[in-house]
Short mmCIF file of C-alpha atoms in Angstrom, two decimals:
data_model
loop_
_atom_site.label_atom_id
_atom_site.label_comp_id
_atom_site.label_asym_id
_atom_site.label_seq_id
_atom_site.Cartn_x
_atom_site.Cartn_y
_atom_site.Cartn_z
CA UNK H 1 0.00 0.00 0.00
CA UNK H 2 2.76 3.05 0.82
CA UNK H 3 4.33 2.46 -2.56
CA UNK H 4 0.79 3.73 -4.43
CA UNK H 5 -0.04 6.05 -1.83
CA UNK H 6 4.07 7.58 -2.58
CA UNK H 7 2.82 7.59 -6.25
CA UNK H 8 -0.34 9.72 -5.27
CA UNK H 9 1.84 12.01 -3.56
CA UNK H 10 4.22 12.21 -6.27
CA UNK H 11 1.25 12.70 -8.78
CA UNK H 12 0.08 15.77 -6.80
CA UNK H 13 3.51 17.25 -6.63
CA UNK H 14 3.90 16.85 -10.37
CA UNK H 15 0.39 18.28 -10.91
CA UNK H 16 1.78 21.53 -8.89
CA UNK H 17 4.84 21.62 -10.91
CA UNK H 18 3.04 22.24 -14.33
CA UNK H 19 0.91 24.65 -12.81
CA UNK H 20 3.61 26.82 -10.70
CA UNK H 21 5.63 26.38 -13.39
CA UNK H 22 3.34 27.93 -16.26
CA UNK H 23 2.71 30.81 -13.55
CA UNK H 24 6.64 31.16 -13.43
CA UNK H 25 7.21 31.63 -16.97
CA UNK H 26 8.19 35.06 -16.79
CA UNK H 27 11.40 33.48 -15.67
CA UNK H 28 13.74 32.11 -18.30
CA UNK H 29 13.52 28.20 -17.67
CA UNK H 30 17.33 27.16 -17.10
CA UNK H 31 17.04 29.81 -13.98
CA UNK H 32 13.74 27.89 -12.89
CA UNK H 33 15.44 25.28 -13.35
CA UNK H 34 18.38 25.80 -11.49
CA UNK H 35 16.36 27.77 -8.32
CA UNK H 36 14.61 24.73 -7.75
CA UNK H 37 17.66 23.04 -7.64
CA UNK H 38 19.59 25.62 -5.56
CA UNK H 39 16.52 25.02 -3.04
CA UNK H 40 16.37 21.25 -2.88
CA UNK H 41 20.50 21.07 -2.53
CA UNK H 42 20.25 23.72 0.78
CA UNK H 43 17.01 21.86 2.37
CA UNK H 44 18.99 18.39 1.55
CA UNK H 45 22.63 19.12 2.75
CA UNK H 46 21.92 19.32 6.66
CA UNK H 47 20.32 15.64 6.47
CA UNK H 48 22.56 14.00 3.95
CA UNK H 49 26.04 15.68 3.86
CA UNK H 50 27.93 13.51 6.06
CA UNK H 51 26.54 10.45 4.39
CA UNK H 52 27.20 11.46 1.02
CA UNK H 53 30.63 12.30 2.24
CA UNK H 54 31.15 8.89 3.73
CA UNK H 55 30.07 7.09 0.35
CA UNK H 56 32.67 9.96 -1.61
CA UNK H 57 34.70 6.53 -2.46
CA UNK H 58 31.29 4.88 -4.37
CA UNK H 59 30.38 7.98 -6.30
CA UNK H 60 33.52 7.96 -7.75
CA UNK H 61 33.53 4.27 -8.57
CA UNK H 62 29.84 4.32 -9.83
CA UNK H 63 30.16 7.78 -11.68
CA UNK H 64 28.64 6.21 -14.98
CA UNK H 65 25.30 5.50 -13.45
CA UNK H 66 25.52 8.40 -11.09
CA UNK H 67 25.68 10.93 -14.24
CA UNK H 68 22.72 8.85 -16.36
CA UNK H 69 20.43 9.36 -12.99
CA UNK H 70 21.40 13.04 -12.69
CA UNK H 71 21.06 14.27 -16.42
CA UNK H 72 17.88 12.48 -16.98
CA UNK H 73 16.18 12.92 -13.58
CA UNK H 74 17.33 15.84 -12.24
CA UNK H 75 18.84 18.07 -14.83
CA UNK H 76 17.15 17.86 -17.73
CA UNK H 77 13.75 16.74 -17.55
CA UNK H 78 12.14 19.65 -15.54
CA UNK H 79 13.92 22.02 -17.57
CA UNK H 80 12.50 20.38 -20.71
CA UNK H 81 9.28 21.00 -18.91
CA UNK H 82 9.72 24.55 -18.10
CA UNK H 83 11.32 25.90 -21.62
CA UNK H 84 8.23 23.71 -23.16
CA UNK H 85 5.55 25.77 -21.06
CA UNK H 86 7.38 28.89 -22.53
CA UNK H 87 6.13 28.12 -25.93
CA UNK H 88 3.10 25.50 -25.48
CA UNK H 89 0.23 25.71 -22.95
CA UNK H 90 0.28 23.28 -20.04
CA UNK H 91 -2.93 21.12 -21.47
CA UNK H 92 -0.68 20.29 -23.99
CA UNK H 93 2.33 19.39 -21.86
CA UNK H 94 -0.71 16.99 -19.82
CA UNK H 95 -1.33 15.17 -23.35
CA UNK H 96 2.65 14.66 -24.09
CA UNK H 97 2.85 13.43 -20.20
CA UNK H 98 0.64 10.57 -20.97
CA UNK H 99 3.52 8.98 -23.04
CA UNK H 100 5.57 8.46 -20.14
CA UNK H 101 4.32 5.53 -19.00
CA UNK H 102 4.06 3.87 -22.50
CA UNK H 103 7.67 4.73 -23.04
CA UNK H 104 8.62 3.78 -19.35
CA UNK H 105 6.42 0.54 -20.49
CA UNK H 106 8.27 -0.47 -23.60
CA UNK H 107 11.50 0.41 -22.08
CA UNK H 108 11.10 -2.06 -19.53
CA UNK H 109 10.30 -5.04 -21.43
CA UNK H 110 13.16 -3.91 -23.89
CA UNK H 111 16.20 -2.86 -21.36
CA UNK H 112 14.99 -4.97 -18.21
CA UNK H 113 13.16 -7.67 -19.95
CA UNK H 114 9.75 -7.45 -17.42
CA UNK H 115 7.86 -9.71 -18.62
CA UNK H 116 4.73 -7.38 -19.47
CA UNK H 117 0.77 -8.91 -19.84
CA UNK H 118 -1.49 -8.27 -22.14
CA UNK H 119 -3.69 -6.72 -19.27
CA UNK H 120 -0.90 -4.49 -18.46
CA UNK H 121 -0.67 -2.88 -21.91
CA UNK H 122 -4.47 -2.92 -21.86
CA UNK H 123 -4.65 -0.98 -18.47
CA UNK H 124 -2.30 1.22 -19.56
CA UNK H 125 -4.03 1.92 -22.93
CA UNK H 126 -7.09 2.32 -20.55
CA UNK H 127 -5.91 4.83 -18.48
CA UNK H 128 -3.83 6.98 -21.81
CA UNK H 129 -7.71 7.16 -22.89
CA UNK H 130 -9.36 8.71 -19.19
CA UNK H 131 -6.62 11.02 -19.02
CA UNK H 132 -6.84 12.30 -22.56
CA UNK H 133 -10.76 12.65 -22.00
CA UNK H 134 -10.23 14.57 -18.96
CA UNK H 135 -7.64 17.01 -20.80
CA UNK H 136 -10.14 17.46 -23.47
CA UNK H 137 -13.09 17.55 -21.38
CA UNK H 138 -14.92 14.67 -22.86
CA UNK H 139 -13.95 15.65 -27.00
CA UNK H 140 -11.32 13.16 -27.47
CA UNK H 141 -10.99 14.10 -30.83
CA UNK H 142 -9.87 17.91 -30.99
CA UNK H 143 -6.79 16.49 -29.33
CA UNK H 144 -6.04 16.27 -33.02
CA UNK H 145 -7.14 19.94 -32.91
CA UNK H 146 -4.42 21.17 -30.97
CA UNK H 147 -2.10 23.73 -32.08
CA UNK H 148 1.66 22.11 -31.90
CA UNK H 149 4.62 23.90 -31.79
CA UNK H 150 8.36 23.48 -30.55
CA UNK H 151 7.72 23.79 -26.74
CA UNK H 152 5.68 20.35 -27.90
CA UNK H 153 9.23 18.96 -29.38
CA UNK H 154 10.67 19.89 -26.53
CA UNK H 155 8.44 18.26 -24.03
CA UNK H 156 9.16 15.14 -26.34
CA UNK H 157 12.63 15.45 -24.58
CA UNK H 158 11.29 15.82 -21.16
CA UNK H 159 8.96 12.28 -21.49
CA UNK H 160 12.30 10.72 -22.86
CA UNK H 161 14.12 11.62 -20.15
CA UNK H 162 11.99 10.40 -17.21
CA UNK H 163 11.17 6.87 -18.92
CA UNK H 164 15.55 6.84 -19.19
CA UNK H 165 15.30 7.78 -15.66
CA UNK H 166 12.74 5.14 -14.23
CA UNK H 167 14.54 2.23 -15.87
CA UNK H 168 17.91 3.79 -14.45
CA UNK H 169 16.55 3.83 -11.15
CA UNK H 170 15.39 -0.03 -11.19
CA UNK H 171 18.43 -0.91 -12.67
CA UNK H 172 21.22 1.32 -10.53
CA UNK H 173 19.64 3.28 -7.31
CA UNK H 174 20.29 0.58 -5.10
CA UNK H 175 24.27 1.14 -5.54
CA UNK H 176 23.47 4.52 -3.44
CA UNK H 177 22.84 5.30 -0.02
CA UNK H 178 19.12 7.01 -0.45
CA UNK H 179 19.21 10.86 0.81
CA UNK H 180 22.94 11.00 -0.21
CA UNK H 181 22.68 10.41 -3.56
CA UNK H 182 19.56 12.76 -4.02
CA UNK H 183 22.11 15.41 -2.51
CA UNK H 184 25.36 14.20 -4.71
CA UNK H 185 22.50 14.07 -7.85
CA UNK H 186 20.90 17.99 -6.99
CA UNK H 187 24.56 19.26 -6.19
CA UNK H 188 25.81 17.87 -9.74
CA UNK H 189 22.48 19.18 -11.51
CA UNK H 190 23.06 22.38 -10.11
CA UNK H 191 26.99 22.73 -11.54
CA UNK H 192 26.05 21.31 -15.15
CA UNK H 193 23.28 23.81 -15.29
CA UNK H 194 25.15 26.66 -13.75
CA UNK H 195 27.24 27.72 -16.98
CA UNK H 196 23.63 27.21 -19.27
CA UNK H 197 22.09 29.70 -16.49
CA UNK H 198 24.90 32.13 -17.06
CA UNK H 199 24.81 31.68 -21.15
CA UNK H 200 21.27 32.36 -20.91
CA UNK H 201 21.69 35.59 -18.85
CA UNK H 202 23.98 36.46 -21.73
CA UNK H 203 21.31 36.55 -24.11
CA UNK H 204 18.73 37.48 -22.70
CA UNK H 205 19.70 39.86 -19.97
CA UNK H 206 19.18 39.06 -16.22
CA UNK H 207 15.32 38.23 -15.32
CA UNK H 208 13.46 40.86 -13.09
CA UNK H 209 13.22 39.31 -9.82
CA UNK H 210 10.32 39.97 -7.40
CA UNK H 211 10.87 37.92 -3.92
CA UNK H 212 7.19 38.33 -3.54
CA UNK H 213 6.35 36.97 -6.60
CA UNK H 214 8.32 34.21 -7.66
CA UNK H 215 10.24 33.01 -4.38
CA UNK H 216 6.51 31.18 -2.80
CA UNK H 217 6.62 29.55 -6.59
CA UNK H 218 10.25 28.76 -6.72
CA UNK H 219 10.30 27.48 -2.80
CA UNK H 220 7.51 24.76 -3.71
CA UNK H 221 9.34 23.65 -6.61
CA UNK H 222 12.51 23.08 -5.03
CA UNK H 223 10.45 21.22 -1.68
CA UNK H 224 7.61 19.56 -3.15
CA UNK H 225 8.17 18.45 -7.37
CA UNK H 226 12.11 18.80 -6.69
CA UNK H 227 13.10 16.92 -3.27
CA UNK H 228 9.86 14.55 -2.34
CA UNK H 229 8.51 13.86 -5.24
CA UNK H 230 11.76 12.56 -6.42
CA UNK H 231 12.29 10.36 -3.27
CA UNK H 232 9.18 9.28 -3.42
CA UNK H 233 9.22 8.51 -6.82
CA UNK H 234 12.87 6.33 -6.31
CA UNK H 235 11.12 4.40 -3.35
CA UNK H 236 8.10 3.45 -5.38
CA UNK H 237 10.09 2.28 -8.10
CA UNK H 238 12.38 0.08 -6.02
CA UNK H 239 9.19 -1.73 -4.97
CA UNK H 240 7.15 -1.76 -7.43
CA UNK H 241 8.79 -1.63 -10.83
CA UNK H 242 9.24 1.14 -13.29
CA UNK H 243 6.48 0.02 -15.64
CA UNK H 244 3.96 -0.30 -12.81
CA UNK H 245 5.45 2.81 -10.93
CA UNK H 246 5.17 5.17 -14.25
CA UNK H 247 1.44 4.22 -14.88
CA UNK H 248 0.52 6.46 -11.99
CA UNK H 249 1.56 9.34 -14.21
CA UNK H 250 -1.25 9.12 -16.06
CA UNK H 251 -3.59 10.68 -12.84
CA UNK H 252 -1.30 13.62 -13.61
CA UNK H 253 -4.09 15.64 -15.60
CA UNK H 254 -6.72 14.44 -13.31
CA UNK H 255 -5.07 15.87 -10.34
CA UNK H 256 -3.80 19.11 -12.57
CA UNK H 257 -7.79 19.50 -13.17
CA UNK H 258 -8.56 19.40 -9.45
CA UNK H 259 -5.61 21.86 -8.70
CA UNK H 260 -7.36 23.96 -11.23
CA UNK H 261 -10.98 23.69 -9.79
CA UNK H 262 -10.00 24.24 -6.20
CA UNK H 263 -7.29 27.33 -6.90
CA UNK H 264 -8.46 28.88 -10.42
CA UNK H 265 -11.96 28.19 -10.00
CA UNK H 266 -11.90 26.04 -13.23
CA UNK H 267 -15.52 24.30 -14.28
CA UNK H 268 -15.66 20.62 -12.67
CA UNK H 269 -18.06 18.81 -15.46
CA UNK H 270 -19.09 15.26 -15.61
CA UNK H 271 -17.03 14.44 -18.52
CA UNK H 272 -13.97 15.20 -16.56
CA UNK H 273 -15.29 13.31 -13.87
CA UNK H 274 -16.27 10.31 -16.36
CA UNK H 275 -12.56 10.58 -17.80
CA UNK H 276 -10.85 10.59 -14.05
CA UNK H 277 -12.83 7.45 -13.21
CA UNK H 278 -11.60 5.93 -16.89
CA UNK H 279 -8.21 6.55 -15.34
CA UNK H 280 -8.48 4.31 -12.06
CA UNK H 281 -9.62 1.57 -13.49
CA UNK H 282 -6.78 1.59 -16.15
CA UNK H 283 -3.85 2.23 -13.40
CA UNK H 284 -5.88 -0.45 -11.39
CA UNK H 285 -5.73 -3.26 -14.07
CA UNK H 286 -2.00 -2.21 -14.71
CA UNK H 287 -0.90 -1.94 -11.29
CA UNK H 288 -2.89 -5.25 -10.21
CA UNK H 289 -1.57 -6.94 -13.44
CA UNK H 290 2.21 -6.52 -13.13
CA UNK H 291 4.05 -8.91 -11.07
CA UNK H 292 6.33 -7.68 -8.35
CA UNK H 293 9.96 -7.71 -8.43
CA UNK H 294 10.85 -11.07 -7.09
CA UNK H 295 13.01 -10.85 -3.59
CA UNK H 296 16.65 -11.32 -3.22
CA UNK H 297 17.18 -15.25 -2.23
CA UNK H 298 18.57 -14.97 1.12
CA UNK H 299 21.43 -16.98 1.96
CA UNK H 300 21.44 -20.23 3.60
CA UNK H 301 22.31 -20.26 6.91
CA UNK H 302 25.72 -20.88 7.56
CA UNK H 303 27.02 -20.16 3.59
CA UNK H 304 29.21 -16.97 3.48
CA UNK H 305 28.42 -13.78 2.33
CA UNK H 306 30.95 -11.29 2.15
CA UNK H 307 29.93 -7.51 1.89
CA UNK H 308 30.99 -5.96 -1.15
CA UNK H 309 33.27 -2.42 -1.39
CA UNK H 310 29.52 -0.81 -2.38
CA UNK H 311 27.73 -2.52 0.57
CA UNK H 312 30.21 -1.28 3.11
CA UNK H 313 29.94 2.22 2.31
CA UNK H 314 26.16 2.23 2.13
CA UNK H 315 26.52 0.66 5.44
#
């Protein structure tokens, strides 16, 4: 039960990053980007400093899988997301988001061989449906309607990324103590993006400012979408897969829609209603059709088991 109700969380954190993001834009996206990054790294250092500084010795070692984790997850794919809502409204961002978890999907079967179910794929094709009804409020077809432009290509990027990111995370987290890597991932976001942030105050001039504007925004970003979410996120994968995990993402324009009836007094109607119910049943049948991750065989009693270099320092 915690991993789905992690997944909920991580849902509505999501839901509040498209929405405080779009409100942002004002603000070039590489500084978004690197604000919200800036604010996860100071919140994260007190808890996780000395740990990450104890597991120095496996960073280095595992630098490879460190890097993939922190340009897909952590770098790049919210600032995809950010210079996409610069060009393209966020209801199309919500219909690009619902490729995720078909990516994440095929990815799976292809990289990790998961043995995926033809209830799975059905579930999943289920839920693509509810979520593009709610987005469209019931006219499924004038998705085909929408105007498309390059803040849509560059969303492409940003679903890309996170699928790379959810099959890393099945396949290397474990190597990594939990809240030191997230540190040792936000610090090393924060330098790679640094010298784009300064290029793009180059060009286009330093952004206007206003603390009492954009810091509430920025702060929630950097708390919520850019520190929980992501833990939550990595625990839910662990235990339930990245296939299963990433079909949750599909409630992400269902809970956008109730962020926007209960803040921006958007219409509730009973197609949206009707397309957020379409959505639970097809996470359900995914989620219930997937087979968890089968345990580690412990050792028999007696047999040696030496701790490797990695387990030491997690240790």
């Amino acid at each position: 039960m915690l991993p789905y109700l992690l997944m909920i969380m991580v849902v509505i954190f999501y839901a509040g990053n498209i929405l405080v993001g779009e409100a942002l834009n004002d603000l070039p996206p590489l500084t978004i980007a690197f604000a919200r990054l800036a604010v996860a790294f100071l919140c994260l250092a007190p808890l996780a400093a000395r740990t990450a500084w104890r597991s120095r010795a496996l960073f280095l070692h595992e630098w490879k899988p460190l890097l993939l984790l922190t340009l897909t997850g952590v770098a790049f794919f919210n600032t995809f997301i950010y210079a996409a809502l610069q060009f393209t409204s966020s209801t199309n961002v919500s219909v690009l988001e619902t490729l995720i978890p078909a990516l994440t999907l095929a990815l799976s079967a292809l990289v990790l061989r998961e043995r995926l179910r033809i209830l799975q794929w059905s579930g999943l094709a289920l839920s693509i449906l509810g979520a593009l009804w709610v987005i469209t409020d019931g006219q499924i077809f004038a998705v085909t309607q929408l105007q498309w432009n390059i803040g849509d290509g560059i969303m492409l990027g940003a679903v890309a990324s996170w699928a790379v990111y959810s099959i890393a995370v099945t396949r290397y987290l474990s190597l990594f103590p939990t809240f030191g890597v997230l540190l040792v991932m936000t610090g090393l976001a924060a330098m790679i993006l640094a010298p784009l942030v300064a290029l793009e105050w180059m060009v286009l001039g330093p952004p206007a400012f206003s603390p009492t504007e954009h810091l509430p925004g920025l702060l929630y970003l950097g708390v919520f979408p850019g520190l929980l979410a992501l833990l939550f996120y990595n625990r839910a994968v662990q235990q339930l897969g990245a296939a299963r995990a990433s079909s949750f993402l599909n409630f992400l324009p269902v809970a956008t829609m109730a962020g926007a009836v209960l803040w921006l007094d958007a219409e509730l109607t009973p197609a949206k209603v009707t397309g957020a119910l379409v959505v639970v049943l097809g996470v359900s049948i995914t989620t219930r059709a997937g087979r968890r991750p089968s345990p580690r065989p412990s050792p028999a009693p007696g047999s040696a088991h030496p701790s490797s270099p990695n387990e030491t320092l997690r240790n």
